[in-house]
Amino acid sequence: MSDLLFDAPKTHSIPVEGAGADYPVHRIFCVGRNYAAHAKEMGVEVDREAPFYFTKTPSATTPSGAEIPYPPGTENYHYEMELVLAIGKPVFRADLKTAAEAIFAYGCGLDMTRRDLQLVAREKGRPWDLGKDFEQSGVFAPLIKAEHVSEIGPQRIFLEVNGAVKQDAHLSDLIWKVDEIVSDLSKFYHLGPGDVIMTGTPAGVGPVSAGDKIIGGIDGLGMVSLSITAAE
Ligand code: MN
C-alpha cells in the first residue's frame, strides 16, 4: 500500500457483551418506515412492496452514555429508538434462513435525526443525508450475541426523555422482520461482518433540547442512553 498523506481514519466500533472485543463498524444501513404507527405519524402510508434504506457514515458511531452537543443546522433534533442488527457472516442474495443465520448480534440504538432537514429533503425529493447522516447521529449500546437471544418479537422497545415515556412498542410490531430485512438488503449489497442495520423506529418520535437525557431499551437487549449539551 502507498504511504498515506494524512492519518488513516479511525475504525469505529461497538462493544459486544462478554466478548472482550469490539465489533468493527464498516457500514450503517437504516430501514425507513418499519412500524406502521410511526409511518402514520410521519404522514405516509406503509408500503409492503419492499423496505427502503438510507445510510449513515460509520464515523457517526457514538457510544451509549455519551454527552453530545446539540447538532448544527437544525431546530428540530429528534430521537428514534431502534433495534440494531450486526452481521457476522458474508451473505449475498440470502434466503430467509441464511439471512437469519448471518445475524451475529442484536442491540439498542438511536437514529438521531435532524427532522427539519429530513422533511425538507423528503418534500423536494432530495437525499436525506443532511437529516440523517451527520456527526454522532448513530448511538449504539453494547451488542448482545444472537446466540443469547431466543426470539425477536415479544420484547418491549421503549424510549424515555427525562424520565417521561415517549416511545413504547414491541418488536412484533416490526413490518419487515429481521430475517426479511437482511435477505432483502443482501439483494443489493454483499453484506458481511462490520455491517450494522438499524431496523426502524416505533411511533412517538419527538424533539430534544440541550439538557435532555434520553434512555431507550429493549427487553433482554440492554439500554442505550444519550445526553444533549448546549450547541457548540
Ligand atoms: Mn430511523
XYZ file of N, CA, C and O and ligand atoms in Angstrom, residues 30-33 38 54 56 80-82 110-113 115 132 198-201, ligand 1:
81
model
N -29.867 1.801 7.414
C -31.044 2.112 8.228
C -32.294 1.823 7.403
O -32.340 2.153 6.216
N -33.294 1.226 8.052
C -34.560 0.912 7.392
C -35.536 2.049 7.672
O -35.661 2.497 8.820
N -36.212 2.524 6.644
C -37.222 3.565 6.808
C -38.597 2.960 7.031
O -38.902 1.900 6.501
N -39.413 3.637 7.823
C -40.844 3.270 7.982
C -41.066 1.781 8.201
O -41.702 1.115 7.391
N -45.571 4.593 13.305
C -44.613 5.682 13.067
C -44.793 6.251 11.661
O -44.760 7.477 11.466
N -31.659 3.973 4.001
C -30.697 5.067 3.881
C -29.483 4.646 4.698
O -29.497 3.574 5.316
N -25.857 5.723 7.153
C -25.072 6.668 7.946
C -23.605 6.305 7.763
O -23.267 5.121 7.622
N -34.813 8.615 17.657
C -35.534 7.447 17.137
C -34.901 6.222 17.786
O -33.737 5.921 17.539
N -35.664 5.534 18.598
C -35.175 4.321 19.268
C -35.307 3.117 18.322
O -36.355 2.926 17.707
N -34.245 2.312 18.195
C -34.278 1.226 17.202
C -33.584 -0.053 17.680
O -32.601 0.002 18.431
N -29.847 4.493 18.741
C -30.601 5.726 18.492
C -30.217 6.266 17.119
O -29.035 6.509 16.860
N -31.222 6.397 16.254
C -31.041 7.013 14.936
C -31.383 8.488 15.117
O -32.520 8.906 14.916
N -30.396 9.274 15.550
C -30.647 10.696 15.809
C -30.814 11.410 14.457
O -30.104 11.128 13.489
N -31.774 12.316 14.421
C -32.279 12.855 13.155
C -32.482 14.362 13.229
O -33.075 14.857 14.197
N -34.772 16.451 11.989
C -36.063 16.207 11.336
C -36.412 17.314 10.356
O -36.984 17.036 9.287
N -30.095 12.805 8.163
C -29.862 11.514 8.813
C -28.396 11.165 9.023
O -28.062 10.444 9.951
N -29.854 -0.601 11.336
C -30.830 -0.018 12.262
C -32.208 -0.287 11.642
O -32.441 0.069 10.476
N -33.098 -0.915 12.404
C -34.285 -1.531 11.800
C -35.534 -0.656 11.787
O -36.610 -1.144 11.461
N -35.403 0.616 12.126
C -36.564 1.500 12.094
C -37.100 1.766 13.491
O -36.802 1.045 14.436
N -37.898 2.840 13.592
C -38.353 3.286 14.915
C -39.865 3.176 15.060
O -40.603 3.359 14.086
Mn -34.778 5.534 11.978
